[in-house]
mmCIF file of C-alpha atoms and ligand atoms in Angstrom:
data_model
loop_
_atom_site.group_PDB
_atom_site.id
_atom_site.type_symbol
_atom_site.label_atom_id
_atom_site.label_comp_id
_atom_site.label_asym_id
_atom_site.label_seq_id
_atom_site.Cartn_x
_atom_site.Cartn_y
_atom_site.Cartn_z
ATOM 1 C CA UNK A 246 -123.371 -204.633 2.212
ATOM 2 C CA UNK A 247 -126.883 -203.319 1.912
ATOM 3 C CA UNK A 248 -129.500 -204.749 4.184
ATOM 4 C CA UNK A 249 -132.985 -205.203 2.739
ATOM 5 C CA UNK A 250 -135.160 -202.456 4.196
ATOM 6 C CA UNK A 251 -138.368 -204.449 3.844
ATOM 7 C CA UNK A 252 -138.504 -208.242 4.127
ATOM 8 C CA UNK A 253 -141.779 -210.047 3.402
ATOM 9 C CA UNK A 254 -142.327 -213.693 4.302
ATOM 10 C CA UNK A 255 -144.908 -216.233 3.144
ATOM 11 C CA UNK A 256 -144.886 -218.398 6.254
ATOM 12 C CA UNK A 257 -145.792 -221.757 4.768
ATOM 13 C CA UNK A 258 -145.517 -225.377 5.889
ATOM 14 C CA UNK A 259 -147.105 -225.513 9.349
ATOM 15 C CA UNK A 260 -149.432 -228.345 8.324
ATOM 16 C CA UNK A 261 -146.639 -230.429 6.795
ATOM 17 C CA UNK A 262 -144.472 -229.873 9.864
ATOM 18 C CA UNK A 263 -147.215 -231.397 12.024
ATOM 19 C CA UNK A 264 -147.962 -234.191 9.535
ATOM 20 C CA UNK A 265 -144.308 -235.247 9.544
ATOM 21 C CA UNK A 266 -144.704 -235.812 13.294
ATOM 22 C CA UNK A 267 -148.130 -237.465 13.027
ATOM 23 C CA UNK A 268 -149.646 -234.521 14.895
ATOM 24 C CA UNK A 269 -152.798 -232.556 14.053
ATOM 25 C CA UNK A 270 -152.171 -229.561 11.747
ATOM 26 C CA UNK A 271 -152.969 -227.151 14.562
ATOM 27 C CA UNK A 272 -149.796 -228.219 16.384
ATOM 28 C CA UNK A 273 -147.866 -226.898 13.407
ATOM 29 C CA UNK A 274 -149.658 -223.560 13.680
ATOM 30 C CA UNK A 275 -148.838 -223.398 17.384
ATOM 31 C CA UNK A 276 -145.165 -223.973 16.692
ATOM 32 C CA UNK A 277 -145.460 -221.458 13.829
ATOM 33 C CA UNK A 278 -146.479 -218.731 16.280
ATOM 34 C CA UNK A 279 -143.314 -219.407 18.304
ATOM 35 C CA UNK A 280 -141.318 -218.987 15.104
ATOM 36 C CA UNK A 281 -143.048 -215.667 14.424
ATOM 37 C CA UNK A 282 -141.861 -214.325 17.758
ATOM 38 C CA UNK A 283 -138.325 -215.554 17.157
ATOM 39 C CA UNK A 284 -138.097 -214.134 13.638
ATOM 40 C CA UNK A 285 -139.579 -210.768 14.611
ATOM 41 C CA UNK A 286 -136.888 -210.427 17.276
ATOM 42 C CA UNK A 287 -134.201 -211.586 14.845
ATOM 43 C CA UNK A 288 -135.291 -209.124 12.152
ATOM 44 C CA UNK A 289 -135.361 -206.343 14.691
ATOM 45 C CA UNK A 290 -131.862 -207.136 15.963
ATOM 46 C CA UNK A 291 -130.530 -207.308 12.397
ATOM 47 C CA UNK A 292 -131.773 -203.777 11.761
ATOM 48 C CA UNK A 293 -134.538 -204.562 9.269
ATOM 49 C CA UNK A 294 -137.015 -201.692 9.144
ATOM 50 C CA UNK A 295 -140.152 -203.423 7.847
ATOM 51 C CA UNK A 296 -141.127 -207.081 8.216
ATOM 52 C CA UNK A 297 -144.338 -208.321 6.592
ATOM 53 C CA UNK A 298 -145.653 -211.744 7.554
ATOM 54 C CA UNK A 299 -148.414 -213.501 5.614
ATOM 55 C CA UNK A 300 -150.515 -215.130 8.326
ATOM 56 C CA UNK A 301 -153.958 -215.726 6.813
ATOM 57 C CA UNK A 302 -155.116 -215.276 3.226
ATOM 58 C CA UNK A 303 -158.538 -214.421 1.839
ATOM 59 C CA UNK A 304 -158.523 -217.977 0.456
ATOM 60 C CA UNK A 305 -157.652 -219.642 3.775
ATOM 61 C CA UNK A 306 -161.345 -219.497 4.795
ATOM 62 C CA UNK A 307 -161.689 -222.558 2.536
ATOM 63 C CA UNK A 308 -159.991 -224.650 5.230
ATOM 64 C CA UNK A 309 -161.920 -226.890 7.633
ATOM 65 C CA UNK A 310 -163.876 -224.976 10.276
ATOM 66 C CA UNK A 311 -161.931 -226.639 13.085
ATOM 67 C CA UNK A 312 -158.596 -225.448 11.650
ATOM 68 C CA UNK A 313 -159.887 -221.898 11.217
ATOM 69 C CA UNK A 314 -161.155 -221.925 14.784
ATOM 70 C CA UNK A 315 -157.745 -223.025 16.066
ATOM 71 C CA UNK A 316 -156.058 -220.296 14.009
ATOM 72 C CA UNK A 317 -158.391 -217.675 15.506
ATOM 73 C CA UNK A 318 -157.587 -218.860 19.033
ATOM 74 C CA UNK A 319 -153.873 -218.568 18.263
ATOM 75 C CA UNK A 320 -154.365 -215.145 16.709
ATOM 76 C CA UNK A 321 -156.137 -213.896 19.804
ATOM 77 C CA UNK A 322 -153.407 -215.374 21.978
ATOM 78 C CA UNK A 323 -150.701 -213.681 19.905
ATOM 79 C CA UNK A 324 -152.423 -210.292 19.953
ATOM 80 C CA UNK A 325 -153.212 -210.345 23.647
ATOM 81 C CA UNK A 326 -150.272 -212.215 25.190
ATOM 82 C CA UNK A 327 -147.242 -212.026 22.913
ATOM 83 C CA UNK A 328 -147.549 -208.424 21.860
ATOM 84 C CA UNK A 329 -146.394 -207.097 25.249
ATOM 85 C CA UNK A 330 -142.923 -208.545 24.769
ATOM 86 C CA UNK A 331 -142.693 -207.253 21.198
ATOM 87 C CA UNK A 332 -143.866 -203.849 22.403
ATOM 88 C CA UNK A 333 -140.907 -203.753 24.795
ATOM 89 C CA UNK A 334 -138.642 -204.340 21.789
ATOM 90 C CA UNK A 335 -140.099 -201.227 20.128
ATOM 91 C CA UNK A 336 -142.090 -203.119 17.487
ATOM 92 C CA UNK A 337 -144.850 -201.162 15.767
ATOM 93 C CA UNK A 338 -147.712 -203.338 14.576
ATOM 94 C CA UNK A 339 -149.845 -202.827 11.487
ATOM 95 C CA UNK A 340 -152.372 -205.274 10.102
ATOM 96 C CA UNK A 341 -152.819 -205.677 6.372
ATOM 97 C CA UNK A 342 -156.127 -207.042 5.122
ATOM 98 C CA UNK A 343 -159.890 -206.830 5.375
ATOM 99 C CA UNK A 344 -160.361 -207.016 9.122
ATOM 100 C CA UNK A 345 -164.161 -206.649 8.966
ATOM 101 C CA UNK A 346 -164.610 -210.408 8.707
ATOM 102 C CA UNK A 347 -163.123 -211.138 12.135
ATOM 103 C CA UNK A 348 -165.203 -211.624 15.264
ATOM 104 C CA UNK A 349 -165.730 -208.697 17.634
ATOM 105 C CA UNK A 350 -163.395 -210.050 20.314
ATOM 106 C CA UNK A 351 -160.554 -210.363 17.805
ATOM 107 C CA UNK A 352 -161.264 -206.874 16.452
ATOM 108 C CA UNK A 353 -160.929 -205.549 20.010
ATOM 109 C CA UNK A 354 -157.567 -207.309 20.484
ATOM 110 C CA UNK A 355 -156.372 -205.985 17.119
ATOM 111 C CA UNK A 356 -157.207 -202.426 18.138
ATOM 112 C CA UNK A 357 -155.596 -202.831 21.560
ATOM 113 C CA UNK A 358 -152.386 -204.270 20.081
ATOM 114 C CA UNK A 359 -152.147 -201.541 17.438
ATOM 115 C CA UNK A 360 -152.867 -198.779 19.972
ATOM 116 C CA UNK A 361 -150.267 -200.189 22.351
ATOM 117 C CA UNK A 362 -147.494 -200.147 19.756
ATOM 118 C CA UNK A 363 -148.492 -197.160 17.602
ATOM 119 C CA UNK A 364 -145.854 -194.784 18.973
ATOM 120 C CA UNK A 365 -142.993 -197.263 18.784
ATOM 121 C CA UNK A 366 -140.086 -196.452 16.521
ATOM 122 C CA UNK A 367 -138.457 -199.862 16.110
ATOM 123 C CA UNK A 368 -139.276 -202.575 13.590
ATOM 124 C CA UNK A 369 -142.466 -202.031 11.621
ATOM 125 C CA UNK A 370 -144.233 -205.368 11.792
ATOM 126 C CA UNK A 371 -146.990 -205.929 9.252
ATOM 127 C CA UNK A 372 -149.156 -208.974 9.725
ATOM 128 C CA UNK A 373 -151.296 -209.862 6.721
ATOM 129 C CA UNK A 374 -154.630 -211.191 7.964
ATOM 130 C CA UNK A 375 -157.557 -212.023 5.732
ATOM 131 C CA UNK A 376 -155.231 -210.560 3.158
ATOM 132 C CA UNK A 377 -155.452 -211.033 -0.581
ATOM 133 C CA UNK A 378 -153.591 -208.828 -3.036
ATOM 134 C CA UNK A 379 -156.502 -208.804 -5.479
ATOM 135 C CA UNK A 380 -158.886 -207.726 -2.719
ATOM 136 C CA UNK A 381 -156.375 -205.058 -1.660
ATOM 137 C CA UNK A 382 -156.148 -203.617 -5.164
ATOM 138 C CA UNK A 383 -159.939 -203.721 -5.625
ATOM 139 C CA UNK A 384 -160.598 -201.915 -2.352
ATOM 140 C CA UNK A 385 -158.031 -199.307 -3.389
ATOM 141 C CA UNK A 386 -159.980 -198.687 -6.620
ATOM 142 C CA UNK A 387 -163.267 -198.506 -4.725
ATOM 143 C CA UNK A 388 -161.797 -195.863 -2.396
ATOM 144 C CA UNK A 389 -160.310 -193.906 -5.283
ATOM 145 C CA UNK A 390 -163.658 -193.905 -7.112
ATOM 146 C CA UNK A 391 -165.403 -192.706 -3.952
ATOM 147 C CA UNK A 392 -162.920 -189.862 -3.674
ATOM 148 C CA UNK A 393 -163.461 -188.936 -7.321
ATOM 149 C CA UNK A 394 -159.945 -189.874 -8.422
ATOM 150 C CA UNK A 395 -160.339 -190.516 -12.131
ATOM 151 C CA UNK A 396 -156.689 -190.698 -13.146
ATOM 152 C CA UNK A 397 -154.776 -192.780 -10.647
ATOM 153 C CA UNK A 398 -151.001 -192.839 -10.840
ATOM 154 C CA UNK A 399 -148.760 -195.574 -9.429
ATOM 155 C CA UNK A 400 -148.050 -193.493 -6.361
ATOM 156 C CA UNK A 401 -151.734 -192.632 -5.821
ATOM 157 C CA UNK A 402 -152.706 -196.307 -6.065
ATOM 158 C CA UNK A 403 -149.882 -197.265 -3.673
ATOM 159 C CA UNK A 404 -151.229 -194.783 -1.162
ATOM 160 C CA UNK A 405 -154.548 -196.677 -1.051
ATOM 161 C CA UNK A 406 -152.932 -200.034 -0.348
ATOM 162 C CA UNK A 407 -152.617 -201.438 3.164
ATOM 163 C CA UNK A 408 -148.846 -200.851 2.967
ATOM 164 C CA UNK A 409 -149.380 -197.113 2.430
ATOM 165 C CA UNK A 410 -146.292 -195.068 3.265
ATOM 166 C CA UNK A 411 -143.966 -198.067 3.404
ATOM 167 C CA UNK A 412 -141.303 -199.035 0.866
ATOM 168 C CA UNK A 413 -141.939 -202.090 -1.329
ATOM 169 C CA UNK A 414 -140.367 -205.358 -0.148
ATOM 170 C CA UNK A 415 -136.743 -205.770 -1.214
ATOM 171 C CA UNK A 416 -136.733 -209.436 -0.322
ATOM 172 C CA UNK A 417 -139.598 -211.931 -0.448
ATOM 173 C CA UNK A 418 -139.045 -215.241 1.323
ATOM 174 C CA UNK A 419 -141.295 -218.296 1.059
ATOM 175 C CA UNK A 420 -140.730 -221.295 3.260
ATOM 176 C CA UNK A 421 -141.628 -224.949 2.535
ATOM 177 C CA UNK A 422 -140.268 -225.015 -0.998
ATOM 178 C CA UNK A 423 -143.401 -223.861 -2.790
ATOM 179 C CA UNK A 424 -142.725 -221.750 -5.906
ATOM 180 C CA UNK A 425 -145.798 -219.545 -5.869
ATOM 181 C CA UNK A 426 -147.039 -216.197 -4.600
ATOM 182 C CA UNK A 427 -150.521 -217.258 -3.407
ATOM 183 C CA UNK A 428 -152.088 -213.796 -3.818
ATOM 184 C CA UNK A 429 -149.520 -211.988 -1.661
ATOM 185 C CA UNK A 430 -148.543 -208.326 -2.258
ATOM 186 C CA UNK A 431 -148.906 -208.602 -6.038
ATOM 187 C CA UNK A 432 -148.473 -204.873 -6.598
ATOM 188 C CA UNK A 433 -145.671 -204.319 -4.089
ATOM 189 C CA UNK A 434 -143.391 -207.209 -5.137
ATOM 190 C CA UNK A 435 -142.914 -205.978 -8.725
ATOM 191 C CA UNK A 436 -139.137 -205.811 -8.187
ATOM 192 C CA UNK A 437 -138.606 -207.835 -5.023
ATOM 193 C CA UNK A 438 -135.873 -210.447 -4.935
ATOM 194 C CA UNK A 439 -137.437 -213.864 -4.334
ATOM 195 C CA UNK A 440 -135.901 -216.487 -2.061
ATOM 196 C CA UNK A 441 -137.509 -219.900 -1.642
ATOM 197 C CA UNK A 442 -136.312 -222.168 1.121
ATOM 198 C CA UNK A 443 -137.276 -225.814 1.688
ATOM 199 C CA UNK A 444 -137.452 -225.475 5.464
ATOM 200 C CA UNK A 445 -140.968 -225.547 6.867
ATOM 201 C CA UNK A 446 -141.999 -222.372 8.707
ATOM 202 C CA UNK A 447 -141.919 -223.889 12.240
ATOM 203 C CA UNK A 448 -138.254 -224.842 11.634
ATOM 204 C CA UNK A 449 -137.228 -221.471 10.169
ATOM 205 C CA UNK A 450 -134.516 -219.852 12.289
ATOM 206 C CA UNK A 451 -132.553 -216.633 12.643
ATOM 207 C CA UNK A 452 -129.742 -218.391 10.765
ATOM 208 C CA UNK A 453 -132.108 -219.080 7.859
ATOM 209 C CA UNK A 454 -133.113 -215.427 7.812
ATOM 210 C CA UNK A 455 -129.450 -214.433 7.753
ATOM 211 C CA UNK A 456 -128.791 -216.875 4.880
ATOM 212 C CA UNK A 457 -131.648 -215.302 2.924
ATOM 213 C CA UNK A 458 -130.181 -211.844 3.525
ATOM 214 C CA UNK A 459 -126.676 -212.951 2.496
ATOM 215 C CA UNK A 460 -128.139 -214.449 -0.670
ATOM 216 C CA UNK A 461 -130.023 -211.180 -1.292
ATOM 217 C CA UNK A 462 -126.766 -209.271 -0.933
ATOM 218 C CA UNK A 463 -125.211 -211.312 -3.747
ATOM 219 C CA UNK A 464 -127.963 -210.369 -6.200
ATOM 220 C CA UNK A 465 -127.608 -207.653 -8.777
ATOM 221 C CA UNK A 466 -130.811 -205.637 -8.910
ATOM 222 C CA UNK A 467 -131.340 -203.895 -12.217
ATOM 223 C CA UNK A 468 -134.945 -202.643 -12.095
ATOM 224 C CA UNK A 469 -135.157 -203.059 -15.849
ATOM 225 C CA UNK A 470 -131.992 -201.098 -16.558
ATOM 226 C CA UNK A 471 -128.481 -202.227 -17.378
ATOM 227 C CA UNK A 472 -125.473 -202.228 -15.122
ATOM 228 C CA UNK A 473 -122.555 -200.698 -16.976
ATOM 229 C CA UNK A 474 -119.235 -202.533 -16.596
ATOM 230 C CA UNK A 475 -116.343 -200.402 -15.327
ATOM 231 C CA UNK A 476 -113.907 -199.647 -18.214
HETATM 232 C C1 IPE B 122 -149.068 -221.794 6.680
HETATM 233 O O1 IPE B 122 -148.961 -223.170 6.831
HETATM 234 C C2 IPE B 122 -150.021 -221.172 7.677
HETATM 235 C C3 IPE B 122 -151.301 -220.706 7.103
HETATM 236 C C4 IPE B 122 -151.603 -220.634 5.846
HETATM 237 C C5 IPE B 122 -152.305 -220.268 8.060
HETATM 238 P P1 IPE B 122 -149.991 -224.159 6.144
HETATM 239 O O2 IPE B 122 -151.129 -224.398 7.063
HETATM 240 O O3 IPE B 122 -150.364 -223.674 4.784
HETATM 241 O O4 IPE B 122 -149.114 -225.472 6.033
HETATM 242 P P2 IPE B 122 -149.047 -226.496 4.821
HETATM 243 O O5 IPE B 122 -148.746 -225.701 3.596
HETATM 244 O O6 IPE B 122 -150.377 -227.171 4.740
HETATM 245 O O7 IPE B 122 -147.947 -227.421 5.185
HETATM 246 C C1 IPE B 123 -150.162 -218.898 1.710
HETATM 247 O O1 IPE B 123 -150.082 -220.214 2.076
HETATM 248 C C2 IPE B 123 -150.895 -218.111 2.746
HETATM 249 C C3 IPE B 123 -150.208 -217.952 4.017
HETATM 250 C C4 IPE B 123 -149.001 -218.328 4.300
HETATM 251 C C5 IPE B 123 -150.981 -217.284 5.020
HETATM 252 P P1 IPE B 123 -151.150 -221.296 1.584
HETATM 253 O O2 IPE B 123 -150.723 -222.576 2.157
HETATM 254 O O3 IPE B 123 -152.515 -220.833 1.873
HETATM 255 O O4 IPE B 123 -150.932 -221.253 0.004
HETATM 256 P P2 IPE B 123 -151.246 -222.355 -1.093
HETATM 257 O O5 IPE B 123 -152.640 -222.828 -0.876
HETATM 258 O O6 IPE B 123 -150.254 -223.450 -0.899
HETATM 259 O O7 IPE B 123 -151.041 -221.648 -2.390
HETATM 260 MG MG1 MG B 124 -149.589 -223.970 2.939
#
């Protein structure tokens, strides 16, 4: 059975998880961070090579200031406190997105966390932060223009994306039952298998990840071709 090499997850439903318990939305985000840690470890132990987690979109700045502030506090906590344990597991961190919009103290933590894990050879963990696929593609074109590339090919364009050098996701999971992409990896998911699960992100478990992988293994990927039946 083939394991997906790259799994990407739209971690959705933190707010609803909290609402169901009559708690402020930020409690859902806090629980969501715990789930991140659990799922990173699970993916690593299952032998997945690349795990991409959608943590904050370019559109998420539209949320109330207080929620954004709480998310930034959690981000800083994750980068400074949780990364040590993931480092011990051999996780190599990469951030996808326009990081220029973050405050200086977060930028420092980002650099420290990436430097700490840069020589690791275990799971490649991508965290998409202030990430939008349209922004990603636009910045790729800006860079190509600057470098005088007039005739981009698919592989040249791919090399200017934040996921440069990594394979496209084989499996895309979205939690909380929402059937949309929300500006995530539009270029890279051209042929990804999509799996939507009703569970809210804070409740997502290793078992749920395994179920998604088992479901993936039952799919027949054709990439636009045909699969010839054995005579
Ligand atoms: C996902 O959960 C986390 C972020 C987008 C930061 P949400 O906060 O979107 O939770 P719901 O969708 O409102 O339940
Ligand atoms: C997508 O979730 C972004 C992240 C998980 C970071 P949203 O909750 O922002 O997406 P919409 O608004 O439901 O499309
Ligand atoms: Mg949401």
